[in-house]
Amino acid sequence: MKPENATYFHSIQIYMFNKETEYALRSLVYIQSQNNQGLRPGIEEIATAAEAPQSFTAKILQRLVRVGFINSIKGKGGGFYFEKDKPDLPLKELIVAIEGDSLFNKCGFGMKNCSCENPCPIHNDYGIIRDEINRLVSEKTIQNLAQEFNYIGIGV
Amino acid sequence: MKPENATYFHSIQIYMFNKETEYALRSLVYIQSQNNQGLRPGIEEIATAAEAPQSFTAKILQRLVRVGFINSIKGKGGGFYFEKDKPDLPLKELIVAIEGDSLFNKCGFGMKNCSCENPCPIHNDYGIIRDEINRLVSEKTIQNLAQEFNYIGIGV
DNA sequence: TATTTAGAAGACAAAAAGGTCTTCTTATTT
DNA sequence: AAATAAGAAGACCTTTTTGTCTTCTAAATA
C-alpha cells in the first residue's frame, strides 16, 4: 500500500556553481565594471551590488586578494581593483581556484575509473556537456562579463 | 605584500549531481539490471554494487519506494524491483524528485530575474549547456542505462 | 600625531548535506 | 507458532557549506 501521489519529503538544491563561486563571480564582475569607470568600490558597495552577504563576501574577496586575482587598498578611500597590466581572468581560473577541477573531471555517473576504454553508461553524452562547460568558462573572462554588465546595466 | 604562488586555502567539491542523486541513480540502474536477469536484489547487495553507504542507500531507496519509482518486498527473500508494466523512468524524473528542478531553471550567474529580455552576462552560453543537460536526462532512462550497464559489465 | 575609515584575520555559529543506528513491521521458513 | 530474514521508520550524529562577529592593521586626513 503505497501512496500514489507522494512526493519526496525533502528537497535539496543543486546549482552549477556553489555560493562561494557565485558570490566571487558577481563581485569580481562588479569590481571590474566599476574599475572601468575609474572607480574602486569598497566591500559594502560590492556586497550590495552582488546581492551577497557582506561579511561572507569580505572573506571571499580577502581570499581572492591572497591568491592574487585582485588587489586591495586599506584605509580611507580604499577598495578593490584589478591591476591594469594583468591579463584578463578566465572564469575557469576563478572556479578552479575556489572549487577545484572536479566540475571538469569527475564522471557524471560517479564511477572512479570512467574512461573511453571503460565508460560509464552516460560517458559520451556527459562528455558533450562537460566540453561545453569547459568552453564557456575558458573563453569568457571577468572582463568580458563586465563589458556586458556595463551594457546591460546593473541589477543582479 | 601578497604571496605570489598562494593557493586558495580550502577546497570545495562540486559535482553535476549530489550524493543522494548519484547513489539513487546507480542503485536504480543496478536494480533494473538485476531485474533483467530475473533477480530481485536486497539492500546490502545493491549498496555494495553501487558503491554507496548501506544505511544511507536504504533510506534513499525507502524514499524512492514511497514516491512509487520502485517496489519492495519485505521479509525473507525480499528486495527491490521495478514493476514490469510501468513505463521506463527518465533520469530527469528521478533528479527532479530528489533535487527539485533548480538544475534546469536556475540562472548560471545567480540572477533572480534572468530572462531573454533581461539576460545575465552568460545567459546564452549557459542556455546551451542547460539545454544539453535537459536533453540528456530527458531522453535517457534508467532502463537505457541498465542495458548499457549489462553490456559493459559491473564495476562502478 | 590623533582620529577615522576600511580591509585582514580568524574564531565562532547556523544550516544543509551526508550518514549511522536502533527499533518496528512484515514475510518466509521450519 | 516460533524463529529468522529483510525492508520501514525515524532519531540521532558528523561533516561541509554558508555565514557572522570581533579584534587587528593599514592608510588617509584633519
Tab-separated table of C-alpha atoms (C1' of nucleotides) in Angstrom:
chain	number	residue	atom	x	y	z
A	1	MET	CA	0.000	0.000	0.000
A	2	LYS	CA	1.997	2.923	-1.227
A	3	PRO	CA	0.690	6.466	-1.540
A	4	GLU	CA	0.229	7.233	-5.211
A	5	ASN	CA	0.943	10.948	-5.358
A	6	ALA	CA	3.605	11.011	-2.683
A	7	THR	CA	6.447	13.443	-3.077
A	8	TYR	CA	9.999	13.132	-1.908
A	9	PHE	CA	9.832	14.563	1.581
A	10	HIS	CA	12.707	16.944	1.433
A	11	SER	CA	14.253	19.000	-1.272
A	12	ILE	CA	17.858	19.806	-1.835
A	13	GLN	CA	19.329	22.468	-4.014
A	14	ILE	CA	21.854	21.875	-6.716
A	15	TYR	CA	23.411	24.569	-8.824
A	16	MET	CA	26.092	24.805	-11.440
A	17	PHE	CA	28.287	26.765	-9.037
A	18	ASN	CA	28.240	26.863	-5.287
A	19	LYS	CA	27.530	30.032	-3.334
A	20	GLU	CA	31.135	30.964	-2.825
A	21	THR	CA	31.938	30.789	-6.519
A	22	GLU	CA	28.734	32.583	-7.383
A	23	TYR	CA	29.406	35.463	-4.997
A	24	ALA	CA	33.017	35.658	-6.156
A	25	LEU	CA	31.932	35.765	-9.775
A	26	ARG	CA	29.385	38.509	-9.300
A	27	SER	CA	31.680	40.525	-7.033
A	28	LEU	CA	34.591	40.418	-9.456
A	29	VAL	CA	32.394	41.391	-12.371
A	30	TYR	CA	31.109	44.342	-10.368
A	31	ILE	CA	34.603	45.388	-9.309
A	32	GLN	CA	35.792	45.272	-12.899
A	33	SER	CA	32.803	47.196	-14.163
A	34	GLN	CA	33.448	49.920	-11.607
A	35	ASN	CA	37.170	49.913	-12.371
A	36	ASN	CA	36.229	50.531	-15.989
A	37	GLN	CA	34.709	53.794	-14.835
A	38	GLY	CA	37.765	54.739	-12.836
A	39	LEU	CA	36.202	53.724	-9.526
A	40	ARG	CA	37.414	51.409	-6.789
A	41	PRO	CA	34.461	50.030	-4.855
A	42	GLY	CA	34.545	49.024	-1.190
A	43	ILE	CA	33.212	45.904	0.390
A	44	GLU	CA	29.819	47.273	1.371
A	45	GLU	CA	29.111	48.570	-2.107
A	46	ILE	CA	30.295	45.350	-3.733
A	47	ALA	CA	28.243	43.079	-1.499
A	48	THR	CA	25.138	45.158	-2.108
A	49	ALA	CA	25.618	45.166	-5.864
A	50	ALA	CA	26.374	41.451	-5.958
A	51	GLU	CA	23.439	40.675	-3.662
A	52	ALA	CA	25.744	38.711	-1.423
A	53	PRO	CA	26.134	38.637	2.375
A	54	GLN	CA	28.621	41.357	3.270
A	55	SER	CA	30.814	39.531	5.795
A	56	PHE	CA	30.966	36.416	3.703
A	57	THR	CA	31.827	38.444	0.631
A	58	ALA	CA	34.558	40.224	2.570
A	59	LYS	CA	36.093	36.898	3.441
A	60	ILE	CA	35.859	35.642	-0.123
A	61	LEU	CA	37.450	38.808	-1.503
A	62	GLN	CA	40.251	38.550	1.043
A	63	ARG	CA	40.993	35.095	-0.314
A	64	LEU	CA	40.923	36.350	-3.876
A	65	VAL	CA	43.382	39.079	-2.922
A	66	ARG	CA	45.643	36.489	-1.348
A	67	VAL	CA	45.546	34.347	-4.464
A	68	GLY	CA	46.448	37.453	-6.434
A	69	PHE	CA	43.348	37.763	-8.617
A	70	ILE	CA	42.622	41.257	-7.325
A	71	ASN	CA	44.320	43.939	-5.262
A	72	SER	CA	43.059	45.971	-2.387
A	73	ILE	CA	43.898	49.145	-0.568
A	74	LYS	CA	43.185	49.517	3.112
A	75	GLY	CA	42.048	52.600	4.952
A	76	LYS	CA	40.167	55.683	3.896
A	77	GLY	CA	39.355	55.710	0.216
A	78	GLY	CA	40.395	52.083	-0.039
A	79	GLY	CA	38.729	49.332	-2.008
A	80	PHE	CA	39.255	46.536	-4.516
A	81	TYR	CA	40.627	46.678	-8.027
A	82	PHE	CA	42.167	44.676	-10.844
A	83	GLU	CA	45.711	45.527	-11.734
A	84	LYS	CA	45.656	47.220	-15.126
A	85	ASP	CA	48.530	45.327	-16.721
A	86	LYS	CA	47.369	41.866	-15.727
A	87	PRO	CA	45.829	39.644	-18.408
A	88	ASP	CA	42.085	39.089	-18.348
A	89	LEU	CA	40.897	36.456	-15.879
A	90	PRO	CA	39.067	33.485	-17.434
A	91	LEU	CA	36.159	32.235	-15.342
A	92	LYS	CA	37.768	28.831	-15.244
A	93	GLU	CA	40.756	30.120	-13.303
A	94	LEU	CA	38.426	31.521	-10.694
A	95	ILE	CA	36.330	28.372	-10.494
A	96	VAL	CA	39.297	26.038	-10.246
A	97	ALA	CA	40.901	28.207	-7.563
A	98	ILE	CA	37.761	28.065	-5.442
A	99	GLU	CA	36.177	24.696	-6.214
A	100	GLY	CA	38.976	22.662	-7.655
A	101	ASP	CA	38.548	20.993	-11.026
A	102	SER	CA	36.003	18.302	-10.186
A	103	LEU	CA	33.405	20.033	-12.353
A	104	PHE	CA	35.684	19.437	-15.316
A	105	ASN	CA	36.993	15.986	-14.494
A	106	LYS	CA	34.522	14.000	-12.478
A	107	CYS	CA	32.448	11.261	-14.067
A	108	GLY	CA	28.749	12.165	-14.228
A	109	PHE	CA	27.790	8.719	-13.048
A	110	GLY	CA	30.311	8.791	-10.208
A	111	MET	CA	32.497	5.992	-11.491
A	112	LYS	CA	36.042	6.157	-10.210
A	113	ASN	CA	37.700	4.838	-13.336
A	114	CYS	CA	35.413	6.134	-16.027
A	115	SER	CA	37.293	6.439	-19.321
A	116	CYS	CA	36.773	5.906	-23.015
A	117	GLU	CA	38.023	2.340	-22.594
A	118	ASN	CA	35.857	1.725	-19.541
A	119	PRO	CA	32.974	4.168	-19.957
A	120	CYS	CA	30.063	4.716	-17.607
A	121	PRO	CA	26.553	4.493	-19.091
A	122	ILE	CA	26.385	8.230	-19.754
A	123	HIS	CA	30.007	8.758	-20.695
A	124	ASN	CA	29.548	10.201	-24.161
A	125	ASP	CA	26.514	12.354	-23.524
A	126	TYR	CA	28.007	13.769	-20.386
A	127	GLY	CA	31.240	14.438	-22.218
A	128	ILE	CA	29.413	16.775	-24.565
A	129	ILE	CA	28.076	18.744	-21.637
A	130	ARG	CA	31.393	18.933	-19.886
A	131	ASP	CA	33.121	20.115	-23.054
A	132	GLU	CA	30.530	22.828	-23.439
A	133	ILE	CA	31.003	23.977	-19.852
A	134	ASN	CA	34.733	23.936	-20.351
A	135	ARG	CA	34.460	26.026	-23.473
A	136	LEU	CA	32.252	28.608	-21.780
A	137	VAL	CA	34.413	29.152	-18.730
A	138	SER	CA	37.675	29.002	-20.658
A	139	GLU	CA	36.663	31.563	-23.265
A	140	LYS	CA	34.779	34.017	-21.114
A	141	THR	CA	36.677	36.288	-18.766
A	142	ILE	CA	35.597	38.522	-15.919
A	143	GLN	CA	36.400	41.445	-18.195
A	144	ASN	CA	34.105	40.093	-20.925
A	145	LEU	CA	31.259	39.802	-18.456
A	146	ALA	CA	31.934	43.249	-17.043
A	147	GLN	CA	31.568	44.689	-20.552
A	148	GLU	CA	28.170	43.056	-20.987
A	149	PHE	CA	27.297	44.027	-17.471
A	150	ASN	CA	28.011	47.675	-18.241
A	151	TYR	CA	25.941	47.396	-21.360
A	152	ILE	CA	23.034	45.648	-19.672
A	153	GLY	CA	23.215	47.849	-16.622
A	154	ILE	CA	23.175	46.917	-13.015
A	155	GLY	CA	20.577	44.741	-11.356
A	156	VAL	CA	21.891	41.351	-10.389
B	1	MET	CA	52.887	42.411	0.006
B	2	LYS	CA	50.970	39.447	-1.284
B	3	PRO	CA	52.360	35.932	-1.627
B	4	GLU	CA	52.824	35.199	-5.295
B	5	ASN	CA	52.140	31.478	-5.505
B	6	ALA	CA	49.435	31.392	-2.875
B	7	THR	CA	46.598	28.949	-3.311
B	8	TYR	CA	43.073	29.240	-2.093
B	9	PHE	CA	43.334	27.760	1.378
B	10	HIS	CA	40.454	25.375	1.226
B	11	SER	CA	38.868	23.346	-1.466
B	12	ILE	CA	35.237	22.519	-2.002
B	13	GLN	CA	33.704	19.881	-4.180
B	14	ILE	CA	31.120	20.482	-6.843
B	15	TYR	CA	29.515	17.827	-8.943
B	16	MET	CA	26.799	17.652	-11.526
B	17	PHE	CA	24.624	15.656	-9.121
B	18	ASN	CA	24.732	15.497	-5.372
B	19	LYS	CA	25.467	12.298	-3.486
B	20	GLU	CA	21.864	11.365	-2.925
B	21	THR	CA	21.004	11.595	-6.612
B	22	GLU	CA	24.173	9.796	-7.543
B	23	TYR	CA	23.526	6.884	-5.182
B	24	ALA	CA	19.896	6.715	-6.274
B	25	LEU	CA	20.926	6.669	-9.915
B	26	ARG	CA	23.464	3.906	-9.525
B	27	SER	CA	21.197	1.868	-7.242
B	28	LEU	CA	18.265	2.015	-9.615
B	29	VAL	CA	20.407	1.078	-12.570
B	30	TYR	CA	21.710	-1.900	-10.629
B	31	ILE	CA	18.236	-2.949	-9.532
B	32	GLN	CA	16.998	-2.784	-13.108
B	33	SER	CA	19.963	-4.718	-14.443
B	34	GLN	CA	19.347	-7.467	-11.896
B	35	ASN	CA	15.610	-7.435	-12.594
B	36	ASN	CA	16.504	-8.003	-16.241
B	37	GLN	CA	18.034	-11.286	-15.153
B	38	GLY	CA	15.001	-12.256	-13.114
B	39	LEU	CA	16.619	-11.286	-9.813
B	40	ARG	CA	15.442	-9.008	-7.023
B	41	PRO	CA	18.452	-7.642	-5.123
B	42	GLY	CA	18.399	-6.684	-1.450
B	43	ILE	CA	19.765	-3.597	0.153
B	44	GLU	CA	23.176	-4.999	1.060
B	45	GLU	CA	23.818	-6.240	-2.445
B	46	ILE	CA	22.625	-3.007	-4.009
B	47	ALA	CA	24.719	-0.770	-1.795
B	48	THR	CA	27.803	-2.832	-2.475
B	49	ALA	CA	27.254	-2.809	-6.222
B	50	ALA	CA	26.526	0.915	-6.263
B	51	GLU	CA	29.485	1.653	-4.015
B	52	ALA	CA	27.229	3.596	-1.695
B	53	PRO	CA	26.901	3.611	2.112
B	54	GLN	CA	24.407	0.899	3.005
B	55	SER	CA	22.239	2.699	5.587
B	56	PHE	CA	22.091	5.833	3.539
B	57	THR	CA	21.183	3.861	0.458
B	58	ALA	CA	18.473	2.055	2.418
B	59	LYS	CA	16.973	5.395	3.345
B	60	ILE	CA	17.150	6.680	-0.212
B	61	LEU	CA	15.525	3.532	-1.597
B	62	GLN	CA	12.760	3.786	1.007
B	63	ARG	CA	12.015	7.255	-0.308
B	64	LEU	CA	12.042	6.037	-3.870
B	65	VAL	CA	9.584	3.304	-2.904
B	66	ARG	CA	7.343	5.888	-1.255
B	67	VAL	CA	7.414	8.061	-4.357
B	68	GLY	CA	6.487	4.984	-6.335
B	69	PHE	CA	9.529	4.691	-8.583
B	70	ILE	CA	10.263	1.181	-7.369
B	71	ASN	CA	8.577	-1.531	-5.313
B	72	SER	CA	9.880	-3.608	-2.461
B	73	ILE	CA	9.035	-6.808	-0.689
B	74	LYS	CA	9.771	-7.228	2.992
B	75	GLY	CA	10.927	-10.306	4.787
B	76	LYS	CA	12.888	-13.341	3.754
B	77	GLY	CA	13.650	-13.362	0.045
B	78	GLY	CA	12.565	-9.747	-0.223
B	79	GLY	CA	14.199	-6.989	-2.222
B	80	PHE	CA	13.637	-4.170	-4.674
B	81	TYR	CA	12.227	-4.254	-8.169
B	82	PHE	CA	10.659	-2.210	-10.924
B	83	GLU	CA	7.102	-3.030	-11.775
B	84	LYS	CA	7.101	-4.668	-15.197
B	85	ASP	CA	4.225	-2.754	-16.705
B	86	LYS	CA	5.401	0.690	-15.702
B	87	PRO	CA	6.891	2.954	-18.363
B	88	ASP	CA	10.661	3.487	-18.348
B	89	LEU	CA	11.877	6.080	-15.875
B	90	PRO	CA	13.691	9.074	-17.414
B	91	LEU	CA	16.626	10.291	-15.357
B	92	LYS	CA	15.017	13.692	-15.178
B	93	GLU	CA	12.068	12.394	-13.194
B	94	LEU	CA	14.440	10.943	-10.652
B	95	ILE	CA	16.548	14.083	-10.445
B	96	VAL	CA	13.594	16.421	-10.102
B	97	ALA	CA	12.048	14.221	-7.410
B	98	ILE	CA	15.223	14.330	-5.347
B	99	GLU	CA	16.793	17.699	-6.092
B	100	GLY	CA	13.983	19.769	-7.469
B	101	ASP	CA	14.349	21.477	-10.821
B	102	SER	CA	16.906	24.147	-9.989
B	103	LEU	CA	19.451	22.453	-12.226
B	104	PHE	CA	17.118	23.080	-15.136
B	105	ASN	CA	15.833	26.521	-14.237
B	106	LYS	CA	18.316	28.470	-12.223
B	107	CYS	CA	20.379	31.228	-13.810
B	108	GLY	CA	24.064	30.315	-14.039
B	109	PHE	CA	25.058	33.754	-12.836
B	110	GLY	CA	22.577	33.633	-9.957
B	111	MET	CA	20.343	36.456	-11.148
B	112	LYS	CA	16.835	36.258	-9.818
B	113	ASN	CA	15.129	37.629	-12.896
B	114	CYS	CA	17.367	36.388	-15.646
B	115	SER	CA	15.455	36.136	-18.911
B	116	CYS	CA	15.910	36.725	-22.606
B	117	GLU	CA	14.666	40.286	-22.119
B	118	ASN	CA	16.881	40.856	-19.079
B	119	PRO	CA	19.725	38.417	-19.580
B	120	CYS	CA	22.690	37.827	-17.295
B	121	PRO	CA	26.162	38.073	-18.850
B	122	ILE	CA	26.326	34.350	-19.561
B	123	HIS	CA	22.682	33.838	-20.436
B	124	ASN	CA	23.096	32.455	-23.933
B	125	ASP	CA	26.141	30.282	-23.387
B	126	TYR	CA	24.699	28.821	-20.239
B	127	GLY	CA	21.428	28.183	-22.039
B	128	ILE	CA	23.219	25.883	-24.447
B	129	ILE	CA	24.610	23.860	-21.577
B	130	ARG	CA	21.317	23.652	-19.772
B	131	ASP	CA	19.543	22.516	-22.934
B	132	GLU	CA	22.125	19.817	-23.399
B	133	ILE	CA	21.710	18.614	-19.822
B	134	ASN	CA	17.966	18.659	-20.255
B	135	ARG	CA	18.187	16.615	-23.420
B	136	LEU	CA	20.418	14.016	-21.803
B	137	VAL	CA	18.314	13.431	-18.723
B	138	SER	CA	15.014	13.604	-20.589
B	139	GLU	CA	15.972	11.076	-23.248
B	140	LYS	CA	17.897	8.593	-21.166
B	141	THR	CA	16.052	6.285	-18.816
B	142	ILE	CA	17.169	4.012	-16.019
B	143	GLN	CA	16.318	1.127	-18.307
B	144	ASN	CA	18.583	2.503	-21.067
B	145	LEU	CA	21.457	2.751	-18.646
B	146	ALA	CA	20.813	-0.715	-17.271
B	147	GLN	CA	21.117	-2.099	-20.807
B	148	GLU	CA	24.496	-0.451	-21.279
B	149	PHE	CA	25.442	-1.478	-17.797
B	150	ASN	CA	24.730	-5.104	-18.619
B	151	TYR	CA	26.754	-4.758	-21.766
B	152	ILE	CA	29.702	-3.080	-20.091
B	153	GLY	CA	29.565	-5.347	-17.087
B	154	ILE	CA	29.582	-4.451	-13.473
B	155	GLY	CA	32.237	-2.367	-11.767
B	156	VAL	CA	31.030	1.049	-10.798
C	1	DT	C1'	50.096	62.694	15.634
C	2	DA	C1'	45.259	61.559	16.686
C	3	DT	C1'	41.204	60.191	14.528
C	4	DT	C1'	38.646	57.972	11.267
C	5	DT	C1'	37.867	54.804	7.578
C	6	DA	C1'	38.171	50.425	5.580
C	7	DG	C1'	40.331	45.996	4.592
C	8	DA	C1'	42.613	41.488	7.108
C	9	DA	C1'	42.322	37.705	10.028
C	10	DG	C1'	40.323	34.261	12.316
C	11	DA	C1'	37.216	32.458	15.947
C	12	DC	C1'	32.687	31.233	16.158
C	13	DA	C1'	27.874	29.816	14.737
C	14	DA	C1'	23.933	28.255	11.896
C	15	DA	C1'	22.158	25.490	8.268
C	16	DA	C1'	22.354	21.915	4.943
C	17	DA	C1'	24.162	17.651	3.289
C	18	DG	C1'	25.699	13.271	4.215
C	19	DG	C1'	25.493	9.261	7.018
C	20	DT	C1'	24.594	5.730	11.146
C	21	DC	C1'	21.979	3.112	14.370
C	22	DT	C1'	18.132	1.181	16.786
C	23	DT	C1'	13.585	-0.368	16.851
C	24	DC	C1'	9.487	-1.807	14.416
C	25	DT	C1'	6.948	-4.381	10.952
C	26	DT	C1'	6.190	-7.865	7.519
C	27	DA	C1'	7.084	-12.040	5.178
C	28	DT	C1'	9.072	-16.639	4.813
C	29	DT	C1'	10.525	-20.969	6.564
C	30	DT	C1'	10.772	-24.605	9.840
D	1	DA	C1'	3.535	-20.769	16.166
D	2	DA	C1'	8.399	-19.596	16.627
D	3	DA	C1'	12.417	-18.195	14.545
D	4	DT	C1'	14.611	-15.729	11.168
D	5	DA	C1'	15.333	-12.625	7.357
D	6	DA	C1'	14.825	-8.230	5.351
D	7	DG	C1'	12.688	-3.764	4.448
D	8	DA	C1'	10.440	0.700	7.055
D	9	DA	C1'	10.786	4.446	10.013
D	10	DG	C1'	12.840	7.793	12.350
D	11	DA	C1'	16.039	9.524	15.951
D	12	DC	C1'	20.498	10.902	16.063
D	13	DC	C1'	25.207	12.096	14.661
D	14	DT	C1'	29.169	14.126	11.556
D	15	DT	C1'	30.958	16.914	8.022
D	16	DT	C1'	30.676	20.532	4.823
D	17	DT	C1'	28.881	24.717	3.390
D	18	DT	C1'	27.429	29.080	4.395
D	19	DG	C1'	27.606	32.867	7.140
D	20	DT	C1'	28.566	36.334	11.390
D	21	DC	C1'	31.216	38.863	14.689
D	22	DT	C1'	35.103	40.808	16.990
D	23	DT	C1'	39.642	42.381	17.003
D	24	DC	C1'	43.701	43.870	14.487
D	25	DT	C1'	46.181	46.565	10.970
D	26	DA	C1'	46.976	49.988	7.442
D	27	DA	C1'	46.019	54.233	5.015
D	28	DA	C1'	44.220	58.928	4.666
D	29	DT	C1'	43.185	63.278	6.638
D	30	DA	C1'	42.450	66.896	9.909
